mmCIF file of C-alpha atoms in Angstrom:
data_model
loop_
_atom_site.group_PDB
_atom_site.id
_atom_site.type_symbol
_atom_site.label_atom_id
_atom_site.label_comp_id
_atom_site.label_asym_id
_atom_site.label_seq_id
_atom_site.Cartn_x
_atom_site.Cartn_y
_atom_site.Cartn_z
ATOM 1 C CA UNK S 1 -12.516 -4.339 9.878
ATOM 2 C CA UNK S 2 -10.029 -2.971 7.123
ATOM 3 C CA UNK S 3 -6.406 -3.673 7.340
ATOM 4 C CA UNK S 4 -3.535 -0.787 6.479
ATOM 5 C CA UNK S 5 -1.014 -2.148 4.402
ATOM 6 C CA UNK S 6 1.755 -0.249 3.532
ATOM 7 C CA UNK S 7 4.296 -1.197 1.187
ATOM 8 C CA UNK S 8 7.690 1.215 2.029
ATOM 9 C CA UNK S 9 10.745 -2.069 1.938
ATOM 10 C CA UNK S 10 12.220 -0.543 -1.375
ATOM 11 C CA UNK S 11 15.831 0.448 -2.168
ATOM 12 C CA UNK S 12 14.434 3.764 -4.037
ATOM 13 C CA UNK S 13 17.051 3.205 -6.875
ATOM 14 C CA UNK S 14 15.563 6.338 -9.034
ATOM 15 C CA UNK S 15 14.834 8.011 -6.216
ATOM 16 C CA UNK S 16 18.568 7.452 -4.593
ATOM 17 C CA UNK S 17 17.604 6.353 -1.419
ATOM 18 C CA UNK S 18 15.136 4.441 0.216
ATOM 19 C CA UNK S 19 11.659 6.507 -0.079
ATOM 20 C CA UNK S 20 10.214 5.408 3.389
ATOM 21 C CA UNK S 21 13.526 7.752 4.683
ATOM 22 C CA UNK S 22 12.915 10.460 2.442
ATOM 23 C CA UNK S 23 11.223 13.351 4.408
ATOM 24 C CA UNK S 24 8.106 15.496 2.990
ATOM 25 C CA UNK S 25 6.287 18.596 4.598
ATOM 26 C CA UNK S 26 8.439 17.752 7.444
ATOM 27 C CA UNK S 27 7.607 14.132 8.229
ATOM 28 C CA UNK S 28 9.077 10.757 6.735
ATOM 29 C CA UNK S 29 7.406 9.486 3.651
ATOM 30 C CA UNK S 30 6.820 5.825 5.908
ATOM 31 C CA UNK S 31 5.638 8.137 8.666
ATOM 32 C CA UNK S 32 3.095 9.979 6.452
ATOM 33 C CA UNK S 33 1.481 6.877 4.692
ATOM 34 C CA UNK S 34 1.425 4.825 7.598
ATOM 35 C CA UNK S 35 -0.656 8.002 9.393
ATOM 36 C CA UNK S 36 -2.650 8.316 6.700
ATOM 37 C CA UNK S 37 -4.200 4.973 7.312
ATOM 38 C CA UNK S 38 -4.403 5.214 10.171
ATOM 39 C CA UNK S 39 -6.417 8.698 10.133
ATOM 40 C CA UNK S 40 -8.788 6.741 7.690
ATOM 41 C CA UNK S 41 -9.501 3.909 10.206
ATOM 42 C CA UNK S 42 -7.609 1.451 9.015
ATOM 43 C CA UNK S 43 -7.467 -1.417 11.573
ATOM 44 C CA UNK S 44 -4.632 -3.174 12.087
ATOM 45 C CA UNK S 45 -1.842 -1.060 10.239
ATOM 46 C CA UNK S 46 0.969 -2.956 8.734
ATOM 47 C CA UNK S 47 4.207 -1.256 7.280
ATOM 48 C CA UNK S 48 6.282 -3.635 5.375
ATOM 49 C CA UNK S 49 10.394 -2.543 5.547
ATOM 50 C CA UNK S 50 13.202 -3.582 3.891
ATOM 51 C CA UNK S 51 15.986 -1.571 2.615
ATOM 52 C CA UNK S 52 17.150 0.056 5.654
ATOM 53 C CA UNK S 53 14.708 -0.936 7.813
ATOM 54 C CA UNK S 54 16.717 -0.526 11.040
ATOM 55 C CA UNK S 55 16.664 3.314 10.097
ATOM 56 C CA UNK S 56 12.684 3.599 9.202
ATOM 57 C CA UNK S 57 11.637 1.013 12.135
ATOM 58 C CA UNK S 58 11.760 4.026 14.273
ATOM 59 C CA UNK S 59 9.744 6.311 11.534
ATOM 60 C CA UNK S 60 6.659 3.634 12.018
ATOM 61 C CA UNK S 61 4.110 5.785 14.002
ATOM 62 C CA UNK S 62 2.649 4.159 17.193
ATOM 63 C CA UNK S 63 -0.331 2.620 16.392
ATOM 64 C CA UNK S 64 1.309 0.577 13.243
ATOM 65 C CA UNK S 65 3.109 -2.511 13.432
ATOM 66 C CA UNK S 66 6.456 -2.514 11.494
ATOM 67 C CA UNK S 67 7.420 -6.073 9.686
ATOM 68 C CA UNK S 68 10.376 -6.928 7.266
ATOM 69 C CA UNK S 69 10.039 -8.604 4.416
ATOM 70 C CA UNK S 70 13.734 -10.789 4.293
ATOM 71 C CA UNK S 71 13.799 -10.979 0.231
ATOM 72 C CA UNK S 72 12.394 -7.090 -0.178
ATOM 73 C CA UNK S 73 15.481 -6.623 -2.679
ATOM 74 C CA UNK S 74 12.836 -9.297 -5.184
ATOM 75 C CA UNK S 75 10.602 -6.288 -5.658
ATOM 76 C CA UNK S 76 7.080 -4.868 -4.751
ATOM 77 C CA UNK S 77 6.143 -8.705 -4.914
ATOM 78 C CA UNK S 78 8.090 -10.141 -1.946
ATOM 79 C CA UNK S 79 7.073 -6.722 -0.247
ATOM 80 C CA UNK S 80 3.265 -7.350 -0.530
ATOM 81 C CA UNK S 81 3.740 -11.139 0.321
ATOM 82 C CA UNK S 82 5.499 -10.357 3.524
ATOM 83 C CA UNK S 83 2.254 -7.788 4.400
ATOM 84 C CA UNK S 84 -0.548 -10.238 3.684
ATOM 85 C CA UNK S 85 1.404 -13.322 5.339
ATOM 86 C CA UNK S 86 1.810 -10.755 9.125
ATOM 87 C CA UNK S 87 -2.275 -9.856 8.025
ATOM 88 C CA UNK S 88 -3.418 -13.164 7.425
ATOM 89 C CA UNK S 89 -2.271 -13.988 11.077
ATOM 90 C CA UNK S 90 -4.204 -11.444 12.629
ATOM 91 C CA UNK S 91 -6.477 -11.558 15.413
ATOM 92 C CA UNK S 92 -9.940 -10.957 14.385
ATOM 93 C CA UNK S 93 -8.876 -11.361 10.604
ATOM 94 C CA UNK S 94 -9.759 -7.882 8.353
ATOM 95 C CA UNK S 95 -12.067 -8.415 6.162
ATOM 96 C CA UNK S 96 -10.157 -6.542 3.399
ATOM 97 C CA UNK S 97 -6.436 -5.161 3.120
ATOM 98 C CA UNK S 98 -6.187 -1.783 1.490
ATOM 99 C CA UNK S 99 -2.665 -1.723 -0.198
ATOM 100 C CA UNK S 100 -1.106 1.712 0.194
ATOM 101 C CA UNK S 101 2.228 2.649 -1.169
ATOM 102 C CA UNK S 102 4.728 4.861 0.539
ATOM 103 C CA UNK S 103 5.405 7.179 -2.573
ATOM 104 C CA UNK S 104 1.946 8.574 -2.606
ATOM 105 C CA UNK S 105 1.771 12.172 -0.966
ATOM 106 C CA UNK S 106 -1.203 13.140 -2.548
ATOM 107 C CA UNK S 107 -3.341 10.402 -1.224
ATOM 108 C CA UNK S 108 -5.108 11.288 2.316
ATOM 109 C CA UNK S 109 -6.923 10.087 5.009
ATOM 110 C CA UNK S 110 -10.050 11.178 2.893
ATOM 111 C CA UNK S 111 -9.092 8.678 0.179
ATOM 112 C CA UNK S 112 -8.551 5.555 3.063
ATOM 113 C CA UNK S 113 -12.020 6.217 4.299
ATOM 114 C CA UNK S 114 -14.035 6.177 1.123
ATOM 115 C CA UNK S 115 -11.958 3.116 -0.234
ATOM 116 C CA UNK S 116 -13.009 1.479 3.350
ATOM 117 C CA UNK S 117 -16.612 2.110 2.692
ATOM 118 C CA UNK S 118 -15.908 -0.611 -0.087
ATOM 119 C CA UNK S 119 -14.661 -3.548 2.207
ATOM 120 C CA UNK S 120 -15.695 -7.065 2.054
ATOM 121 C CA UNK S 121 -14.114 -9.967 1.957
ATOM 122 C CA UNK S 122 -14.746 -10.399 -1.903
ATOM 123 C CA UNK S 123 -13.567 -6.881 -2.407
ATOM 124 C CA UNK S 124 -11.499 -6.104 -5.253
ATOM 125 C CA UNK S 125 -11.312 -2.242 -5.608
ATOM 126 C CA UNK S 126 -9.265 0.432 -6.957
ATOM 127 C CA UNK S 127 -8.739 4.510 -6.575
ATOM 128 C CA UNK S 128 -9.608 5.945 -9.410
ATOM 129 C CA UNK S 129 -7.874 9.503 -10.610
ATOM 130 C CA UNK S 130 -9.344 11.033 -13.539
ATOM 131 C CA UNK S 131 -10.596 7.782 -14.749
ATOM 132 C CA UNK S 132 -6.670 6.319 -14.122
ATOM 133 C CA UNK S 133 -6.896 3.338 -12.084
ATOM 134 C CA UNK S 134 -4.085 4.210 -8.784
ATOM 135 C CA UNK S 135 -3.796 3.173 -5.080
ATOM 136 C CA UNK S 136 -4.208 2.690 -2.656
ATOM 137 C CA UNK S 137 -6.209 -0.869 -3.586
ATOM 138 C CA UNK S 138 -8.876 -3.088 -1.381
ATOM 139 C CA UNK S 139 -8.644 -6.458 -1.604
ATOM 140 C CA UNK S 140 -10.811 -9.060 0.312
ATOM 141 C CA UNK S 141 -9.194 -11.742 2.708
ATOM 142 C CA UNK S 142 -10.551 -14.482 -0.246
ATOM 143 C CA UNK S 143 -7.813 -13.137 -2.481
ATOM 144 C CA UNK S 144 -5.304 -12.489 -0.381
ATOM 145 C CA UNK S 145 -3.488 -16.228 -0.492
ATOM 146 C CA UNK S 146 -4.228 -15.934 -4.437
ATOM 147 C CA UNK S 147 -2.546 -12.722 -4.419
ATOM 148 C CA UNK S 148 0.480 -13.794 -3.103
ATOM 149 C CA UNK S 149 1.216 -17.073 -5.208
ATOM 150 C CA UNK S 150 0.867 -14.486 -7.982
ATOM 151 C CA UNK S 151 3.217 -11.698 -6.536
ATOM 152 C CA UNK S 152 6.532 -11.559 -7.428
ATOM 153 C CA UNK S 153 9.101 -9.364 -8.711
ATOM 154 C CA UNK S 154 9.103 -5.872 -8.848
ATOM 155 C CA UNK S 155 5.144 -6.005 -10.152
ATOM 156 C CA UNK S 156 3.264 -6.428 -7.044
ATOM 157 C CA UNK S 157 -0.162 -7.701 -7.722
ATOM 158 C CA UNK S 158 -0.675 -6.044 -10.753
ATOM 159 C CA UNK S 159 -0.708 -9.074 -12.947
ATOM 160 C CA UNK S 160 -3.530 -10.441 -10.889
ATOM 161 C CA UNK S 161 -5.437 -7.257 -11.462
ATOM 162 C CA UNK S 162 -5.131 -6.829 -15.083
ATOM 163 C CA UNK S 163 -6.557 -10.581 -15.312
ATOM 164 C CA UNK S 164 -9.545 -9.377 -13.706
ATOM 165 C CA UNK S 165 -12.711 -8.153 -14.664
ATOM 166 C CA UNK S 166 -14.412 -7.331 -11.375
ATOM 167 C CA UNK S 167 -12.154 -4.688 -10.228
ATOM 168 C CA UNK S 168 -14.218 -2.051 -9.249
ATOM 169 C CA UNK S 169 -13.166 1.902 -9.820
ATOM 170 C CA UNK S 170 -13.560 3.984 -7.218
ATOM 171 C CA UNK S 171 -13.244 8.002 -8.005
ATOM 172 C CA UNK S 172 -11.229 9.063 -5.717
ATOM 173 C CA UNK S 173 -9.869 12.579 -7.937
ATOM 174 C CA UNK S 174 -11.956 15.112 -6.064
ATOM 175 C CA UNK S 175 -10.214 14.713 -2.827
ATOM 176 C CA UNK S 176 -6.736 13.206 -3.528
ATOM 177 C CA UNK S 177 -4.083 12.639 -5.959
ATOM 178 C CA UNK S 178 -2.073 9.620 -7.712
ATOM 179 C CA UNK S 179 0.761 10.534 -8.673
ATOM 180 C CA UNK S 180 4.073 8.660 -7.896
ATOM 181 C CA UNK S 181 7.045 10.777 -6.476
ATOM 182 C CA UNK S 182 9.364 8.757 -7.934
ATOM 183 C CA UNK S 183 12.315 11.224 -8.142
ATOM 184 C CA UNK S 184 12.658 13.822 -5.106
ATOM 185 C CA UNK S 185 11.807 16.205 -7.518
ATOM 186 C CA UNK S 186 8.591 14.901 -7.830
ATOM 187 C CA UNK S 187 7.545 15.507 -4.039
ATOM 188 C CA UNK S 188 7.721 19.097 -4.682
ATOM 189 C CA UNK S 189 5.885 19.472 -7.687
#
């Protein structure tokens, strides 16, 4: 079993507001990412708040389980620590967490099943987009506790990546995208 774990607690400073609020296609950015996971079979789903959470708690789509994380104004690191602490308490445990931001359009349900097809617990996998490591990422329960000793700030885990040498590409170009909308701009381009 493969966990969901969406990160969406951020403020959104460039993007000037918080992006799990901001709508695209006509759906909530928190709303689209956390279906998208769940379309690709992740099981549980978990979709970390913060900033405004009592606004996107209702934007969580049934099937995923909301969760704050308190100190979500830290950074992407607090954000991911919060997710693999309400994972690591799960009933069966995952065998992997597939990390999934919320400012990803481009990435689909396609992209969360052929990252799946990589699970174990020794897992350490990214998407790949024209040869550009991206997210969403799979990493195996073994890390997980690692992982979040390491995370902190506004850097996530990917300290703990670049240290590694096992971290297996996975193309993911021919059926979804990386790129970041990190202006509103960006989520019509």
């Amino acid at each position: 079993m493969t966990a969901g774990l969406l990160l969406a607690a951020g403020q959104g400073s460039r993007f000037g507001m918080p992006k799990a609020l901001a709508v695209h296609r006509g759906a909530a950015l928190v709303t689209r990412a956390a279906d998208v996971l769940l379309e690709g079979g992740c099981d549980p789903v978990i979709v970390v708040l913060g900033a405004r959470g009592d606004e996107a708690r209702p934007l969580v789509p049934a099937g995923a389980r909301a969760v704050t994380a308190d100190d979500w104004a830290e950074g992407m690191g607090a954000s991911l620590r919060a997710g693999l602490r309400a994972l690591a308490e799960a009933e069966p445990p995952p065998v992997a967490a597939l990390v999934h931001l919320v400012d990803l359009p481009d990435v689909g349900a396609e992209v969360v099943g052929r990252m799946r097809a990589h699970a174990s617990t020794d897992v350490v996998a990214r998407a790949a987009y024209a040869d550009a490591p991206g997210h969403p990422v799979l990493f195996g329960r073994r890390w997980w506790a690692e992982i979040a000793a390491q995370a902190a700030g506004d850097r996530g885990a990917r300290d703990w990546l670049r240290a590694r040498d096992d971290v297996r590409l996975v193309d993911c170009g021919d059926i979804g995208g990386g790129r970041d909308a990190d202006t509103p701009e960006l989520l019509d381009s």
